[in-house]
Amino acid sequence: MQGAVARVFVVVAAAILNHPLLFPQENTTLPEQDEELMARMREHEEKLEMELAKLESEILELESKQEESTSRDAYMWYFWSSVSFVIFFVIEMCRVDLAETEIRNLEDEEDGGSITPRMMVLDKDILRNFCDKCSYSSAQENWKVREFVEGLADDLLESLRSVCDRDTDMEVGDFVGIGSMFESWKVCGPLVCDLMVPFSPPHPHFFQCQMWCSSDQIPLDMQGSGRIKATRFGENDEGCLCSAANMGDDMLCLLHSTADRQNASPNPDELLCLKNTDILSKDQVMKWFQISVTKAWGRISHKYDFQVLFRNLDAAGALKVRFRSGKVILLNLIPVVQLEDTDAYFVSHFPSGWDSPPDPFWPLSLAVYERNLLKYFAKRLPQDSCHSHCLQIAAFLNRKQTELTGKSFLSSYHLKTVLLHVLLSTKTTAWRAENMEHRLRDVLGLLHQSLLEKRLHHALVGNSKVPEVLQVPGVIRKAEPINLFRSLVLQRQLYAATVRHLQEILKNASIVIQEYVPRPSNDGFNLSLDEGFNC
């Protein structure tokens, strides 16, 4: 194409230069009547015109060929795009068919002998006896355990603060109790207390949280997580020259003290950040917390007549308190970072052993808001409300089935989430004690349906039904709902095992409950709940 254009340019230039009218007629000696010369000039001009026409035709042919090739390429692109679309569409349809097949297979299994929550055989008297006994025994014991754990945690954290350097180490705040033990629905052993321990960087630094729903730096597969950036006060202040300019000793900044400007920025390792970054590292935090708790216990261990052991080196603060009598209490101290001035916390790990996102992404915990939501309902439900008993029974059945068939994906947190959804969608008058059988079926029924759909949304994230009085942060209320069953969508074997686990729970529920309900006999009770619950 470029060669043809060059040839056209040469021909046109030659024609112009050889045209008789290009130059003025200065040579008066040339006879104007020389017909022979004029004939040769016209002949030469005709040849040039023919050559120009020939080149123009060649250019037109080249352009037409290029247009044909371009149209052919465009056609091929549209063709393969259509083929790709059809392939992906077929794949998606196959996935839908597989999902529907799985659901139909599950329904066929139910028709062939499996059980649904509506088909469960539940005796009201047995349920009432179960709840009466567990409410009395567990409430009394849980109150004593909480009192002991809170006292031990206070001493341990105070000792931890004393071994830390105030100028370079993290500052540790007061613990926050979460989980079933502090929500008053703990029913079976072992006795586990979960305490979140907030920490913050030394002055003049602070933590800046980046959430998955408000930052484009968080991957899409990290829903419910965030990153934490260690920032120095004044680094992001616009219009203040004290941190950007070399101010003299006689100059005073009303926003930042002289000490803040003179303090050199600490090494990122001292702020527990990833190497060569200002992003807080979970691994570094857990290592620091483990060492600090070990030193803190070493300073106060002589005051107590029991052993404190680290039961899991991969989870910082996972302690086991063993008394001389053989009784054991499990204590989880979880280092967390508070989300601004809210009751939401970024946790280093989940005490239940859930898979945690990779470093440096921190999962967000709304456990405090969930505890407050249960308190909110407790004040508005009937005095003899059965919502706590429904959760206790479901957690007890799940625990017993886990002992029989092994560890399952279903956890007590899933059960609590289901209960919160049922509470948010059911009238308060429907939770009287005489309706416990129906409400328990509702809880297990929603769990069963959510498992079939492989979708269980977080109770608070993106849920408009949550009362505004709880003051859940707006960014969380407006976020897209988080599917707690997302792992089941990607892992078919795990999903199948979870379905079988729930089927066994529903099938064995009445037998398991009857086994652990105290039955009168000549010598009193054949089996006490204290024995049955110490699983």
Short mmCIF file of C-alpha atoms in Angstrom, two decimals:
data_model
loop_
_atom_site.label_atom_id
_atom_site.label_comp_id
_atom_site.label_asym_id
_atom_site.label_seq_id
_atom_site.Cartn_x
_atom_site.Cartn_y
_atom_site.Cartn_z
CA MET A 1 0.00 0.00 0.00
CA GLN A 2 2.74 2.47 0.93
CA GLY A 3 4.73 1.52 -2.23
CA ALA A 4 1.73 2.19 -4.46
CA VAL A 5 1.18 5.58 -2.90
CA ALA A 6 4.84 6.43 -3.48
CA ARG A 7 4.56 5.42 -7.14
CA VAL A 8 1.50 7.61 -7.59
CA PHE A 9 3.35 10.49 -6.01
CA VAL A 10 6.30 10.07 -8.44
CA VAL A 11 4.05 9.88 -11.50
CA VAL A 12 2.09 12.97 -10.49
CA ALA A 13 5.31 14.87 -9.81
CA ALA A 14 6.74 13.89 -13.20
CA ALA A 15 3.55 14.95 -14.95
CA ILE A 16 3.58 18.30 -13.26
CA LEU A 17 7.25 18.95 -13.96
CA ASN A 18 6.88 17.97 -17.62
CA HIS A 19 3.72 19.98 -18.23
CA PRO A 20 4.34 22.80 -20.76
CA LEU A 21 2.35 25.33 -18.84
CA LEU A 22 4.39 24.93 -15.65
CA PHE A 23 7.07 27.45 -16.60
CA PRO A 24 6.61 30.86 -18.16
CA GLN A 25 7.39 31.23 -21.86
CA GLU A 26 10.73 33.02 -21.49
CA ASN A 27 12.41 31.38 -24.53
CA THR A 28 11.05 33.50 -27.38
CA THR A 29 13.36 31.85 -29.85
CA LEU A 30 11.42 28.56 -29.62
CA PRO A 31 8.96 28.51 -32.47
CA GLU A 32 5.45 28.20 -31.18
CA GLN A 33 4.39 26.57 -34.39
CA ASP A 34 6.63 23.53 -33.89
CA GLU A 35 3.91 20.92 -34.31
CA GLU A 36 6.28 18.01 -33.91
CA LEU A 37 7.35 19.14 -30.46
CA MET A 38 3.81 19.71 -29.38
CA ALA A 39 2.80 16.26 -30.64
CA ARG A 40 5.54 14.59 -28.62
CA MET A 41 4.50 16.56 -25.56
CA ARG A 42 0.88 15.49 -25.95
CA GLU A 43 1.94 11.87 -26.50
CA HIS A 44 4.06 11.95 -23.37
CA GLU A 45 1.19 13.50 -21.43
CA GLU A 46 -1.18 10.77 -22.58
CA LYS A 47 1.26 8.08 -21.46
CA LEU A 48 1.52 9.70 -18.04
CA GLU A 49 -2.26 9.87 -17.77
CA MET A 50 -2.55 6.21 -18.71
CA GLU A 51 0.08 5.28 -16.11
CA LEU A 52 -1.75 7.36 -13.51
CA ALA A 53 -5.05 5.66 -14.34
CA LYS A 54 -3.38 2.26 -14.13
CA LEU A 55 -1.94 3.08 -10.69
CA GLU A 56 -5.28 4.39 -9.50
CA SER A 57 -6.93 1.13 -10.53
CA GLU A 58 -4.26 -0.84 -8.67
CA ILE A 59 -4.85 1.26 -5.57
CA LEU A 60 -8.59 0.67 -5.81
CA GLU A 61 -8.00 -3.08 -6.07
CA LEU A 62 -5.70 -3.02 -3.02
CA GLU A 63 -8.22 -1.03 -1.01
CA SER A 64 -11.03 -3.39 -1.97
CA LYS A 65 -8.91 -6.39 -0.95
CA GLN A 66 -8.10 -4.76 2.38
CA GLU A 67 -11.77 -4.00 2.96
CA GLU A 68 -12.61 -7.60 2.15
CA SER A 69 -9.93 -8.86 4.56
CA THR A 70 -11.10 -6.41 7.22
CA SER A 71 -14.70 -7.45 6.78
CA ARG A 72 -13.58 -11.08 6.80
CA ASP A 73 -11.65 -10.50 10.06
CA ALA A 74 -14.63 -8.70 11.55
CA TYR A 75 -16.87 -11.53 10.46
CA MET A 76 -14.52 -14.08 12.00
CA TRP A 77 -14.37 -12.06 15.23
CA TYR A 78 -18.16 -11.90 15.46
CA PHE A 79 -18.37 -15.56 14.53
CA TRP A 80 -15.98 -16.73 17.27
CA SER A 81 -17.56 -14.31 19.76
CA SER A 82 -20.93 -15.88 19.04
CA VAL A 83 -19.45 -19.37 19.34
CA SER A 84 -17.83 -18.45 22.68
CA PHE A 85 -21.11 -17.01 23.93
CA VAL A 86 -22.95 -20.17 22.95
CA ILE A 87 -20.31 -22.32 24.68
CA PHE A 88 -20.48 -20.30 27.90
CA PHE A 89 -24.26 -20.30 27.74
CA VAL A 90 -24.30 -24.09 27.38
CA ILE A 91 -21.89 -24.41 30.31
CA GLU A 92 -24.09 -22.21 32.50
CA MET A 93 -27.18 -24.16 31.50
CA CYS A 94 -25.38 -27.40 32.33
CA ARG A 95 -24.44 -25.97 35.73
CA VAL A 96 -28.07 -25.00 36.35
CA ASP A 97 -29.17 -28.46 35.24
CA LEU A 98 -26.62 -30.04 37.57
CA ALA A 99 -27.81 -27.87 40.45
CA GLU A 100 -31.44 -28.73 39.69
CA THR A 101 -30.44 -32.38 39.41
CA GLU A 102 -28.77 -32.20 42.81
CA ILE A 103 -31.88 -30.65 44.31
CA ARG A 104 -34.12 -33.22 42.61
CA ASN A 105 -31.85 -36.00 43.86
CA LEU A 106 -32.08 -34.59 47.36
CA GLU A 107 -35.85 -34.37 47.04
CA ASP A 108 -35.95 -37.94 45.72
CA GLU A 109 -33.87 -39.03 48.69
CA GLU A 110 -36.34 -37.29 50.98
CA ASP A 111 -39.22 -39.07 49.26
CA GLY A 112 -37.31 -42.32 49.53
CA GLY A 113 -36.73 -42.23 53.28
CA SER A 114 -35.03 -38.96 54.20
CA ILE A 115 -36.77 -36.51 56.45
CA THR A 116 -37.64 -32.83 56.34
CA PRO A 117 -38.12 -30.53 59.35
CA ARG A 118 -41.90 -30.72 58.87
CA MET A 119 -41.73 -34.51 59.21
CA MET A 120 -39.77 -34.49 62.47
CA VAL A 121 -41.34 -36.17 65.48
CA LEU A 122 -41.03 -33.77 68.41
CA ASP A 123 -42.71 -34.21 71.76
CA LYS A 124 -43.65 -30.94 73.45
CA ASP A 125 -43.22 -32.32 76.97
CA ILE A 126 -39.77 -33.72 76.22
CA LEU A 127 -38.70 -30.43 74.65
CA ARG A 128 -39.98 -28.51 77.67
CA ASN A 129 -38.17 -30.79 80.12
CA PHE A 130 -35.00 -30.53 78.06
CA CYS A 131 -35.10 -26.73 78.06
CA ASP A 132 -36.05 -26.40 81.72
CA LYS A 133 -33.12 -28.50 82.84
CA CYS A 134 -30.54 -27.01 80.50
CA SER A 135 -31.68 -23.46 81.29
CA TYR A 136 -31.11 -24.00 84.99
CA SER A 137 -27.87 -25.99 84.87
CA SER A 138 -26.15 -24.13 82.04
CA ALA A 139 -27.13 -20.66 83.26
CA GLN A 140 -25.71 -21.30 86.72
CA GLU A 141 -22.46 -22.77 85.44
CA ASN A 142 -22.02 -20.25 82.63
CA TRP A 143 -22.35 -17.34 85.04
CA LYS A 144 -19.56 -18.74 87.23
CA VAL A 145 -17.34 -19.44 84.22
CA ARG A 146 -17.82 -15.94 82.81
CA GLU A 147 -16.97 -14.37 86.14
CA PHE A 148 -13.77 -16.42 86.40
CA VAL A 149 -12.72 -15.79 82.79
CA GLU A 150 -13.30 -12.05 83.00
CA GLY A 151 -11.14 -11.80 86.13
CA LEU A 152 -8.36 -13.87 84.57
CA ALA A 153 -8.47 -11.86 81.33
CA ASP A 154 -8.25 -8.56 83.23
CA ASP A 155 -5.14 -9.70 85.09
CA LEU A 156 -3.57 -11.18 81.98
CA LEU A 157 -4.09 -8.07 79.84
CA GLU A 158 -2.85 -5.78 82.60
CA SER A 159 0.30 -7.88 82.81
CA LEU A 160 0.58 -7.76 79.02
CA ARG A 161 0.48 -3.96 79.07
CA SER A 162 3.27 -3.91 81.64
CA VAL A 163 5.62 -6.00 79.47
CA CYS A 164 5.02 -3.85 76.37
CA ASP A 165 7.02 -0.74 75.52
CA ARG A 166 4.59 2.18 75.42
CA ASP A 167 6.66 4.02 72.80
CA THR A 168 7.11 1.22 70.27
CA ASP A 169 4.70 -1.65 71.07
CA MET A 170 1.03 -1.86 70.31
CA GLU A 171 -1.43 -0.44 72.83
CA VAL A 172 -3.89 -3.04 74.14
CA GLY A 173 -7.45 -2.10 75.09
CA ASP A 174 -10.12 -3.79 77.20
CA PHE A 175 -11.52 -7.12 76.04
CA VAL A 176 -14.99 -7.61 74.55
CA GLY A 177 -16.85 -10.85 75.26
CA ILE A 178 -18.63 -12.49 72.31
CA GLY A 179 -20.11 -15.85 71.38
CA SER A 180 -22.61 -18.21 72.97
CA MET A 181 -21.17 -17.89 76.47
CA PHE A 182 -21.84 -14.14 76.51
CA GLU A 183 -25.12 -14.40 74.58
CA SER A 184 -26.64 -16.78 77.17
CA TRP A 185 -27.40 -19.71 74.89
CA LYS A 186 -24.41 -21.97 75.58
CA VAL A 187 -25.77 -25.46 76.23
CA CYS A 188 -23.10 -28.13 75.76
CA GLY A 189 -19.41 -28.47 76.45
CA PRO A 190 -16.63 -27.85 76.27
CA LEU A 191 -16.80 -24.51 78.04
CA VAL A 192 -15.39 -21.96 75.60
CA CYS A 193 -15.09 -18.20 76.11
CA ASP A 194 -14.24 -15.92 73.19
CA LEU A 195 -12.74 -12.53 74.01
CA MET A 196 -11.77 -9.92 71.43
CA VAL A 197 -8.76 -7.81 72.43
CA PRO A 198 -8.53 -4.49 70.53
CA PHE A 199 -5.07 -3.06 69.89
CA SER A 200 -3.81 0.13 68.27
CA PRO A 201 -0.41 1.42 67.10
CA PRO A 202 1.77 3.69 69.24
CA HIS A 203 1.39 7.46 68.96
CA PRO A 204 1.53 9.26 66.54
CA HIS A 205 0.23 6.46 64.29
CA PHE A 206 -3.27 5.12 63.71
CA PHE A 207 -4.95 2.37 61.70
CA GLN A 208 -6.88 3.20 58.54
CA CYS A 209 -9.31 0.45 57.49
CA GLN A 210 -10.15 -0.34 53.87
CA MET A 211 -13.37 -2.36 53.53
CA TRP A 212 -14.34 -4.69 50.70
CA CYS A 213 -17.51 -2.67 50.01
CA SER A 214 -15.88 0.77 49.88
CA SER A 215 -12.46 0.17 48.32
CA ASP A 216 -11.45 -0.97 44.84
CA GLN A 217 -8.21 -2.41 46.24
CA ILE A 218 -9.99 -5.41 47.80
CA PRO A 219 -10.47 -8.40 45.42
CA LEU A 220 -14.04 -9.43 44.65
CA ASP A 221 -13.54 -12.84 46.27
CA MET A 222 -12.67 -11.19 49.60
CA GLN A 223 -16.23 -10.27 50.59
CA GLY A 224 -16.49 -9.51 54.28
CA SER A 225 -12.79 -8.68 54.57
CA GLY A 226 -10.59 -5.61 54.52
CA ARG A 227 -7.06 -4.30 54.71
CA ILE A 228 -5.56 -2.19 57.49
CA LYS A 229 -3.07 0.54 56.76
CA ALA A 230 -0.73 1.95 59.41
CA THR A 231 -0.78 5.74 58.94
CA ARG A 232 1.03 8.54 60.70
CA PHE A 233 -0.93 11.53 61.95
CA GLY A 234 -0.39 14.46 59.58
CA GLU A 235 0.60 12.41 56.53
CA ASN A 236 -2.77 12.94 54.88
CA ASP A 237 -3.38 16.49 56.12
CA GLU A 238 -3.84 18.79 53.16
CA GLY A 239 -2.67 22.37 53.50
CA CYS A 240 -0.34 21.72 56.46
CA LEU A 241 3.30 22.41 55.61
CA CYS A 242 4.89 21.23 58.84
CA SER A 243 5.32 17.64 57.63
CA ALA A 244 6.36 18.62 54.09
CA ALA A 245 8.67 21.56 54.83
CA ASN A 246 11.72 21.94 57.05
CA MET A 247 10.38 24.33 59.69
CA GLY A 248 12.70 26.14 62.01
CA ASP A 249 12.71 25.93 65.78
CA ASP A 250 10.94 29.27 66.04
CA MET A 251 7.95 28.07 63.98
CA LEU A 252 4.94 26.49 65.68
CA CYS A 253 2.26 24.26 64.09
CA LEU A 254 -1.09 24.47 65.85
CA LEU A 255 -2.18 21.07 64.44
CA HIS A 256 0.87 18.93 65.18
CA SER A 257 3.26 19.09 68.10
CA THR A 258 7.02 19.44 67.75
CA ALA A 259 7.48 15.95 69.18
CA ASP A 260 5.30 14.46 66.43
CA ARG A 261 7.46 16.07 63.76
CA GLN A 262 10.74 15.14 65.38
CA ASN A 263 9.86 11.48 65.98
CA ALA A 264 11.31 9.40 63.19
CA SER A 265 8.95 7.03 61.43
CA PRO A 266 9.39 3.57 62.98
CA ASN A 267 10.38 0.54 61.01
CA PRO A 268 7.36 -1.18 59.39
CA ASP A 269 8.35 -4.32 61.29
CA GLU A 270 7.75 -2.43 64.53
CA LEU A 271 4.23 -1.63 63.32
CA LEU A 272 3.73 -5.32 62.39
CA CYS A 273 3.34 -4.53 58.68
CA LEU A 274 4.19 -6.58 55.63
CA LYS A 275 7.76 -6.18 54.43
CA ASN A 276 8.38 -2.86 52.68
CA THR A 277 4.72 -1.84 53.02
CA ASP A 278 2.46 -0.01 55.46
CA ILE A 279 -0.22 -2.77 55.40
CA LEU A 280 -0.84 -4.53 58.71
CA SER A 281 0.08 -8.23 58.62
CA LYS A 282 -2.05 -10.82 60.40
CA ASP A 283 0.88 -13.19 60.74
CA GLN A 284 3.06 -10.51 62.34
CA VAL A 285 0.26 -9.53 64.72
CA MET A 286 -0.41 -13.11 65.81
CA LYS A 287 3.30 -13.72 66.38
CA TRP A 288 3.59 -10.55 68.49
CA PHE A 289 0.42 -11.38 70.44
CA GLN A 290 1.54 -14.94 71.16
CA ILE A 291 4.89 -13.78 72.53
CA SER A 292 3.30 -11.00 74.57
CA VAL A 293 0.67 -13.29 76.15
CA THR A 294 3.38 -15.82 77.04
CA LYS A 295 5.45 -13.15 78.79
CA ALA A 296 2.37 -11.75 80.52
CA TRP A 297 1.32 -15.14 81.93
CA GLY A 298 4.88 -15.78 83.11
CA ARG A 299 4.66 -12.68 85.32
CA ILE A 300 1.41 -13.66 87.07
CA SER A 301 1.34 -17.48 86.93
CA HIS A 302 2.51 -17.75 90.54
CA LYS A 303 -0.75 -16.17 91.72
CA TYR A 304 -2.97 -18.99 90.42
CA ASP A 305 -3.39 -22.63 91.32
CA PHE A 306 -4.03 -23.94 87.80
CA GLN A 307 -2.24 -24.45 84.49
CA VAL A 308 -2.57 -22.30 81.39
CA LEU A 309 -1.45 -23.98 78.16
CA PHE A 310 -1.37 -22.87 74.53
CA ARG A 311 -3.60 -25.39 72.78
CA ASN A 312 -3.08 -24.15 69.22
CA LEU A 313 0.15 -22.52 68.12
CA ASP A 314 -1.44 -21.39 64.85
CA ALA A 315 -4.11 -19.36 66.67
CA ALA A 316 -2.72 -16.63 68.90
CA GLY A 317 -4.33 -16.50 72.33
CA ALA A 318 -5.93 -19.96 72.19
CA LEU A 319 -5.53 -20.99 75.83
CA LYS A 320 -6.56 -24.01 77.87
CA VAL A 321 -7.08 -23.56 81.60
CA ARG A 322 -6.70 -26.86 83.44
CA PHE A 323 -7.64 -27.14 87.13
CA ARG A 324 -6.35 -29.75 89.54
CA SER A 325 -9.79 -31.33 89.57
CA GLY A 326 -9.41 -32.07 85.87
CA LYS A 327 -11.96 -29.51 84.73
CA VAL A 328 -10.99 -27.58 81.60
CA ILE A 329 -12.02 -24.15 80.32
CA LEU A 330 -11.04 -23.02 76.84
CA LEU A 331 -10.24 -19.34 76.38
CA ASN A 332 -9.77 -17.59 73.03
CA LEU A 333 -8.07 -14.20 73.16
CA ILE A 334 -8.43 -12.76 69.66
CA PRO A 335 -6.41 -9.67 68.63
CA VAL A 336 -8.68 -7.31 66.70
CA VAL A 337 -8.67 -3.84 65.15
CA GLN A 338 -11.69 -1.64 65.76
CA LEU A 339 -13.42 -0.15 62.70
CA GLU A 340 -13.27 3.56 63.52
CA ASP A 341 -15.72 4.36 66.34
CA THR A 342 -18.07 1.42 65.72
CA ASP A 343 -18.61 -1.95 67.38
CA ALA A 344 -17.34 -3.74 64.27
CA TYR A 345 -13.90 -5.33 64.46
CA PHE A 346 -11.41 -6.79 62.02
CA VAL A 347 -10.27 -10.07 63.57
CA SER A 348 -7.02 -11.94 63.03
CA HIS A 349 -8.85 -15.28 62.94
CA PHE A 350 -12.16 -16.89 63.80
CA PRO A 351 -12.22 -18.95 67.01
CA SER A 352 -14.47 -21.56 65.40
CA GLY A 353 -11.70 -22.59 63.01
CA TRP A 354 -13.28 -21.18 59.86
CA ASP A 355 -11.02 -20.68 56.88
CA SER A 356 -9.55 -17.21 57.15
CA PRO A 357 -8.64 -15.09 54.11
CA PRO A 358 -4.93 -14.88 53.29
CA ASP A 359 -2.65 -12.24 54.72
CA PRO A 360 -3.06 -9.22 54.72
CA PHE A 361 -6.87 -9.44 54.47
CA TRP A 362 -8.72 -9.29 57.80
CA PRO A 363 -12.25 -10.72 58.15
CA LEU A 364 -14.84 -8.39 59.66
CA SER A 365 -16.73 -9.49 62.77
CA LEU A 366 -20.14 -8.06 63.70
CA ALA A 367 -20.46 -10.25 66.79
CA VAL A 368 -21.16 -7.29 69.08
CA TYR A 369 -24.07 -6.15 66.90
CA GLU A 370 -25.38 -9.72 66.79
CA ARG A 371 -25.26 -9.89 70.58
CA ASN A 372 -27.07 -6.54 70.78
CA LEU A 373 -29.70 -7.80 68.32
CA LEU A 374 -30.42 -10.79 70.55
CA LYS A 375 -30.75 -8.42 73.51
CA TYR A 376 -33.07 -6.24 71.44
CA PHE A 377 -35.38 -9.19 70.79
CA ALA A 378 -35.15 -10.42 74.39
CA LYS A 379 -36.68 -7.12 75.57
CA ARG A 380 -39.54 -7.22 73.04
CA LEU A 381 -40.41 -10.90 72.91
CA PRO A 382 -42.78 -12.50 75.43
CA GLN A 383 -41.28 -13.15 78.84
CA ASP A 384 -41.39 -16.90 78.25
CA SER A 385 -39.87 -16.61 74.78
CA CYS A 386 -38.48 -19.80 73.26
CA HIS A 387 -35.97 -18.27 70.81
CA SER A 388 -32.93 -19.09 72.98
CA HIS A 389 -34.19 -22.63 73.55
CA CYS A 390 -34.60 -23.19 69.80
CA LEU A 391 -30.99 -22.16 69.24
CA GLN A 392 -29.80 -24.30 72.16
CA ILE A 393 -31.59 -27.38 70.84
CA ALA A 394 -30.29 -26.88 67.30
CA ALA A 395 -26.72 -26.35 68.53
CA PHE A 396 -26.99 -29.39 70.80
CA LEU A 397 -28.19 -31.62 67.94
CA ASN A 398 -25.43 -30.36 65.66
CA ARG A 399 -22.82 -31.00 68.34
CA LYS A 400 -24.02 -34.54 69.02
CA GLN A 401 -24.19 -35.41 65.33
CA THR A 402 -20.64 -34.11 64.88
CA GLU A 403 -19.48 -36.52 67.57
CA LEU A 404 -21.18 -39.40 65.76
CA THR A 405 -20.20 -38.73 62.14
CA GLY A 406 -17.26 -36.34 62.35
CA LYS A 407 -16.62 -32.66 61.75
CA SER A 408 -19.12 -30.81 59.60
CA PHE A 409 -19.25 -27.53 57.70
CA LEU A 410 -22.30 -26.48 59.72
CA SER A 411 -21.37 -24.48 62.80
CA SER A 412 -23.18 -22.84 65.66
CA TYR A 413 -22.69 -19.52 63.90
CA HIS A 414 -24.73 -20.76 60.93
CA LEU A 415 -27.48 -21.80 63.31
CA LYS A 416 -27.44 -18.42 65.05
CA THR A 417 -27.61 -16.67 61.67
CA VAL A 418 -30.67 -18.73 60.71
CA LEU A 419 -32.34 -17.89 64.03
CA LEU A 420 -31.72 -14.16 63.51
CA HIS A 421 -33.33 -14.36 60.06
CA VAL A 422 -36.38 -16.10 61.52
CA LEU A 423 -36.60 -13.54 64.35
CA LEU A 424 -36.47 -10.67 61.86
CA SER A 425 -39.30 -12.14 59.78
CA THR A 426 -41.65 -13.48 62.49
CA LYS A 427 -44.08 -11.67 64.78
CA THR A 428 -42.95 -11.35 68.38
CA THR A 429 -46.14 -13.00 69.68
CA ALA A 430 -45.26 -16.19 67.81
CA TRP A 431 -42.34 -16.94 70.13
CA ARG A 432 -44.24 -17.99 73.25
CA ALA A 433 -43.12 -21.13 75.03
CA GLU A 434 -46.06 -23.18 73.77
CA ASN A 435 -44.95 -22.46 70.19
CA MET A 436 -41.43 -23.81 70.65
CA GLU A 437 -42.06 -26.90 68.51
CA HIS A 438 -43.24 -24.78 65.57
CA ARG A 439 -40.43 -22.24 65.88
CA LEU A 440 -37.82 -25.01 66.05
CA ARG A 441 -39.26 -26.42 62.83
CA ASP A 442 -39.02 -22.93 61.31
CA VAL A 443 -35.35 -22.64 62.23
CA LEU A 444 -34.43 -26.08 60.93
CA GLY A 445 -36.67 -25.57 57.90
CA LEU A 446 -34.91 -22.35 56.90
CA LEU A 447 -31.56 -24.07 57.41
CA HIS A 448 -32.71 -26.94 55.21
CA GLN A 449 -33.96 -24.61 52.47
CA SER A 450 -30.81 -22.46 52.60
CA LEU A 451 -28.69 -25.57 52.24
CA LEU A 452 -30.65 -26.72 49.19
CA GLU A 453 -30.19 -23.28 47.61
CA LYS A 454 -26.57 -23.05 48.80
CA ARG A 455 -27.33 -19.55 49.99
CA LEU A 456 -27.40 -18.22 53.55
CA HIS A 457 -26.94 -14.49 53.80
CA HIS A 458 -25.26 -12.79 56.73
CA ALA A 459 -27.91 -11.59 59.15
CA LEU A 460 -26.68 -7.98 59.28
CA VAL A 461 -24.77 -7.18 56.08
CA GLY A 462 -27.06 -5.62 53.48
CA ASN A 463 -30.21 -6.50 55.47
CA SER A 464 -32.78 -3.70 55.56
CA LYS A 465 -34.81 -5.56 58.22
CA VAL A 466 -32.21 -4.89 60.93
CA PRO A 467 -33.57 -2.28 63.39
CA GLU A 468 -31.89 1.10 63.03
CA VAL A 469 -31.64 1.39 66.81
CA LEU A 470 -28.69 -1.04 66.66
CA GLN A 471 -26.74 1.66 64.77
CA VAL A 472 -25.08 -0.76 62.37
CA PRO A 473 -22.69 1.31 60.19
CA GLY A 474 -24.34 2.58 57.03
CA VAL A 475 -21.61 1.19 54.78
CA ILE A 476 -22.43 -2.30 56.11
CA ARG A 477 -26.21 -1.88 55.89
CA LYS A 478 -25.93 -0.78 52.25
CA ALA A 479 -23.38 -3.41 51.21
CA GLU A 480 -24.24 -6.40 49.06
CA PRO A 481 -25.35 -9.42 51.16
CA ILE A 482 -22.64 -11.97 51.96
CA ASN A 483 -23.38 -15.64 51.27
CA LEU A 484 -22.09 -17.75 54.17
CA PHE A 485 -22.65 -20.89 52.08
CA ARG A 486 -20.45 -19.72 49.21
CA SER A 487 -17.95 -22.52 49.85
CA LEU A 488 -20.67 -25.09 49.20
CA VAL A 489 -21.20 -23.71 45.69
CA LEU A 490 -17.60 -24.41 44.76
CA GLN A 491 -17.07 -27.70 46.63
CA ARG A 492 -19.55 -30.43 45.71
CA GLN A 493 -18.16 -33.05 48.06
CA LEU A 494 -18.38 -30.67 51.00
CA TYR A 495 -21.93 -29.80 50.00
CA ALA A 496 -22.97 -33.45 49.78
CA ALA A 497 -21.41 -34.19 53.18
CA THR A 498 -23.19 -31.19 54.73
CA VAL A 499 -26.54 -32.32 53.32
CA ARG A 500 -26.02 -35.80 54.76
CA HIS A 501 -25.05 -34.26 58.10
CA LEU A 502 -28.26 -32.24 58.27
CA GLN A 503 -30.35 -35.24 57.22
CA GLU A 504 -28.86 -37.25 60.08
CA ILE A 505 -29.63 -34.42 62.50
CA LEU A 506 -33.28 -34.34 61.43
CA LYS A 507 -33.56 -38.12 61.49
CA ASN A 508 -32.01 -38.58 64.94
CA ALA A 509 -33.34 -35.43 66.64
CA SER A 510 -36.10 -36.99 68.71
CA ILE A 511 -33.92 -39.93 69.81
CA VAL A 512 -30.98 -37.73 70.82
CA ILE A 513 -33.18 -35.34 72.80
CA GLN A 514 -34.96 -38.17 74.60
CA GLU A 515 -31.62 -39.75 75.50
CA TYR A 516 -30.42 -36.65 77.32
CA VAL A 517 -33.67 -35.67 79.01
CA PRO A 518 -33.66 -36.75 82.69
CA ARG A 519 -36.11 -39.59 83.17
CA PRO A 520 -37.50 -40.32 86.64
CA SER A 521 -36.62 -43.69 88.13
CA ASN A 522 -36.58 -45.34 91.53
CA ASP A 523 -33.14 -43.90 92.26
CA GLY A 524 -33.85 -40.44 90.84
CA PHE A 525 -32.61 -39.53 87.37
CA ASN A 526 -31.08 -42.07 85.05
CA LEU A 527 -28.99 -39.45 83.27
CA SER A 528 -28.37 -35.85 84.14
CA LEU A 529 -27.85 -33.08 81.67
CA ASP A 530 -24.60 -32.17 83.38
CA GLU A 531 -23.25 -35.54 82.28
CA GLY A 532 -24.83 -35.35 78.87
CA PHE A 533 -23.67 -31.82 78.09
CA ASN A 534 -20.05 -32.33 79.02
CA CYS A 535 -19.32 -33.41 75.47
#
